[in-house]
Amino acid sequence: MKPRWQIAFLTGQSDPRGCALSDVQRAFLAGLSADRRVATNFPYDAATHPFLPTPLLRASLSNARQYFASRTSAFRARHRPPVERMLDGADRSLLLAGSCGLELLNNLQLPRVLLDRIAVFAYGPVARRRPDCETLLVQGRRDLLSRCWFRDVDHRVDAGHMDYLFRYEVLQHCRALLHRLGTRA
């Protein structure tokens, strides 16, 4: 029997060689209750190399490249199947979409049957639009990058673009969403 709820990160790949979670991401996940926590980030390759810190400039360029590449059919053909497999791992999924993760999700063009089974907690969202599923947008008051994309968000917090997962207030908003969705928050 598959888990009722799972939680997974969906962010851009700061290091395109892998998708291991950082210590900060693992700690944030540990603060949330779910039947399953996906142990890797997008694109969910279990054989990924261990997390290695990436210099900010390199990470920013990598994320920008992936943001624009996500608009192509080649991106969708390569990444949609593993995302669909991951989503099939539970009845419902909460995606923690950081920064351009929301744009990546939109550009995967997932079928309605999957979109109906996911909810998105987007922090520091950088995307052209909200996805066609339940979404909560959290934006930092000091996040100038996200503010270029979204003016109308659900919650504003005391954060810049790089420090959402360090903020207890962000964790509390995520727990509240899980509670509202009917999980064990």
Coordinates of C-alpha atoms in Angstrom, one line a residue:
M1 CA 0.0 0.0 0.0
K2 CA 1.4 3.4 -0.9
P3 CA 1.7 6.2 1.6
R4 CA -1.2 8.7 1.9
W5 CA 1.0 11.8 1.9
Q6 CA 4.6 12.5 0.8
I7 CA 6.6 15.7 0.8
A8 CA 9.3 16.4 -1.8
F9 CA 11.5 19.4 -2.7
L10 CA 11.2 20.8 -6.2
T11 CA 13.9 23.4 -6.8
G12 CA 16.3 24.2 -9.5
Q13 CA 19.6 22.3 -9.5
S14 CA 22.3 24.6 -8.1
D15 CA 24.7 21.8 -8.9
P16 CA 23.5 20.1 -12.2
R17 CA 25.5 17.0 -11.4
G18 CA 23.1 15.9 -8.7
C19 CA 20.0 16.3 -6.7
A20 CA 21.0 15.4 -3.1
L21 CA 19.3 17.4 -0.4
S22 CA 21.3 19.9 1.6
D23 CA 21.5 19.7 5.4
V24 CA 19.2 22.7 5.6
Q25 CA 16.6 21.0 3.3
R26 CA 16.8 17.7 5.3
A27 CA 16.3 19.7 8.6
F28 CA 13.3 21.5 7.1
L29 CA 11.8 18.1 6.0
A30 CA 12.4 16.7 9.5
G31 CA 10.2 19.4 10.9
L32 CA 7.3 18.3 8.9
S33 CA 5.0 15.2 9.4
A34 CA 4.2 13.0 6.4
D35 CA 4.0 9.4 5.6
R36 CA 7.0 9.7 3.3
R37 CA 9.7 12.3 2.8
V38 CA 11.4 12.0 -0.6
A39 CA 15.1 11.8 0.0
T40 CA 16.3 13.6 -3.1
N41 CA 15.4 16.8 -4.8
F42 CA 14.3 17.3 -8.4
P43 CA 14.8 15.3 -10.7
Y44 CA 14.6 12.6 -8.0
D45 CA 17.6 10.4 -9.0
A46 CA 18.4 8.1 -6.1
A47 CA 21.8 7.4 -7.5
T48 CA 22.9 11.1 -7.1
H49 CA 26.2 12.0 -5.6
P50 CA 26.3 13.5 -2.1
F51 CA 25.4 17.1 -1.6
L52 CA 28.3 19.5 -2.2
P53 CA 28.0 23.2 -1.5
T54 CA 28.0 25.3 -4.7
P55 CA 29.3 28.8 -4.9
L56 CA 26.5 31.3 -5.2
L57 CA 27.4 32.7 -8.7
R58 CA 27.7 29.2 -10.1
A59 CA 24.4 28.1 -8.5
S60 CA 22.6 31.2 -9.8
L61 CA 23.8 30.6 -13.3
S62 CA 22.8 26.9 -13.1
N63 CA 19.3 27.8 -11.9
A64 CA 18.9 30.5 -14.6
R65 CA 19.9 28.0 -17.3
Q66 CA 17.5 25.4 -16.0
Y67 CA 14.7 28.0 -15.7
F68 CA 15.0 28.9 -19.4
A69 CA 15.6 25.3 -20.5
S70 CA 12.5 24.2 -18.7
R71 CA 10.4 25.9 -21.4
T72 CA 11.5 23.4 -24.0
S73 CA 9.9 20.1 -25.0
A74 CA 13.3 18.4 -24.4
F75 CA 13.2 19.4 -20.8
R76 CA 9.6 18.1 -20.4
A77 CA 10.5 14.8 -22.2
R78 CA 13.5 14.2 -20.0
H79 CA 12.1 15.3 -16.6
R80 CA 8.4 14.6 -16.6
P81 CA 8.7 10.8 -16.4
P82 CA 10.8 10.8 -13.2
V83 CA 8.5 13.4 -11.6
E84 CA 5.4 11.4 -12.5
R85 CA 7.0 8.2 -11.0
M86 CA 7.8 10.2 -7.8
L87 CA 4.3 11.5 -7.6
D88 CA 2.9 8.0 -8.1
G89 CA 4.7 7.1 -4.9
A90 CA 1.8 8.4 -2.7
D91 CA -1.8 9.2 -2.9
R92 CA -1.1 12.9 -2.4
S93 CA 2.1 15.0 -2.5
L94 CA 3.2 18.3 -1.1
L95 CA 5.9 19.9 -3.3
L96 CA 8.2 22.4 -1.6
A97 CA 8.9 24.6 -4.6
G98 CA 11.8 27.0 -3.9
S99 CA 12.6 29.8 -6.3
C100 CA 12.4 28.6 -9.9
G101 CA 10.9 25.2 -8.8
L102 CA 7.5 26.7 -9.5
E103 CA 8.4 27.5 -13.1
L104 CA 9.9 24.0 -13.5
L105 CA 6.7 22.5 -12.2
N106 CA 4.6 24.6 -14.6
N107 CA 6.7 23.7 -17.6
L108 CA 6.5 19.9 -16.9
Q109 CA 2.8 20.3 -18.0
L110 CA 1.7 17.5 -15.7
P111 CA -1.7 15.9 -16.5
R112 CA -4.8 17.1 -14.6
V113 CA -5.0 13.7 -12.8
L114 CA -1.6 14.4 -11.2
L115 CA -2.2 18.1 -10.5
D116 CA -5.4 17.1 -8.6
R117 CA -3.2 15.1 -6.2
I118 CA -0.6 17.7 -5.4
A119 CA -0.3 20.8 -3.4
V120 CA 2.5 23.3 -3.6
F121 CA 4.2 25.3 -0.9
A122 CA 6.2 27.8 -2.9
Y123 CA 8.8 29.9 -1.1
G124 CA 10.6 32.7 -2.9
P125 CA 8.7 31.9 -6.1
V126 CA 10.2 32.8 -9.4
A127 CA 7.7 31.8 -12.1
R128 CA 5.5 33.4 -14.7
R129 CA 2.3 32.1 -13.0
R130 CA 0.9 30.0 -10.3
P131 CA 0.4 26.3 -11.2
D132 CA -3.0 24.8 -11.8
C133 CA -3.2 23.1 -8.5
E134 CA -3.5 24.2 -4.8
T135 CA -0.7 26.5 -4.1
L136 CA 0.5 28.7 -1.2
L137 CA 3.0 31.4 -2.0
V138 CA 5.4 32.7 0.6
Q139 CA 7.6 35.6 -0.1
G140 CA 10.3 37.3 1.8
R141 CA 10.1 41.0 2.5
R142 CA 13.8 41.3 1.5
D143 CA 13.5 38.9 -1.5
L144 CA 13.8 41.4 -4.4
L145 CA 14.1 38.5 -7.0
S146 CA 10.8 36.9 -6.1
R147 CA 9.1 40.3 -5.9
C148 CA 9.9 40.8 -9.6
W149 CA 7.7 37.9 -10.4
F150 CA 4.9 38.0 -7.8
R151 CA 3.2 40.9 -6.1
D152 CA 0.1 39.0 -4.8
V153 CA 1.3 36.3 -2.4
D154 CA -0.4 34.5 0.5
H155 CA 2.2 35.3 3.2
R156 CA 5.1 37.7 3.6
V157 CA 7.9 36.7 5.9
D158 CA 11.1 38.2 7.2
A159 CA 13.5 36.5 4.6
G160 CA 15.7 37.2 1.7
H161 CA 15.9 34.9 -1.3
M162 CA 18.5 32.5 0.2
D163 CA 17.3 32.1 3.8
Y164 CA 13.6 30.9 3.7
L165 CA 14.4 27.4 5.1
F166 CA 16.2 29.0 8.1
R167 CA 13.1 30.9 9.2
Y168 CA 10.8 29.2 11.7
E169 CA 7.9 31.4 10.4
V170 CA 8.3 29.6 7.0
L171 CA 8.2 26.2 8.7
Q172 CA 5.0 27.3 10.6
H173 CA 3.3 28.3 7.4
C174 CA 4.2 25.0 5.8
R175 CA 2.9 23.1 8.8
A176 CA -0.4 25.1 8.7
L177 CA -0.8 24.2 5.1
L178 CA -0.3 20.5 5.8
H179 CA -2.8 20.7 8.7
R180 CA -5.3 22.4 6.4
L181 CA -4.8 19.7 3.8
G182 CA -5.6 17.0 6.4
T183 CA -2.2 15.5 7.0
R184 CA -0.5 15.0 10.4
A185 CA 1.2 18.4 10.6

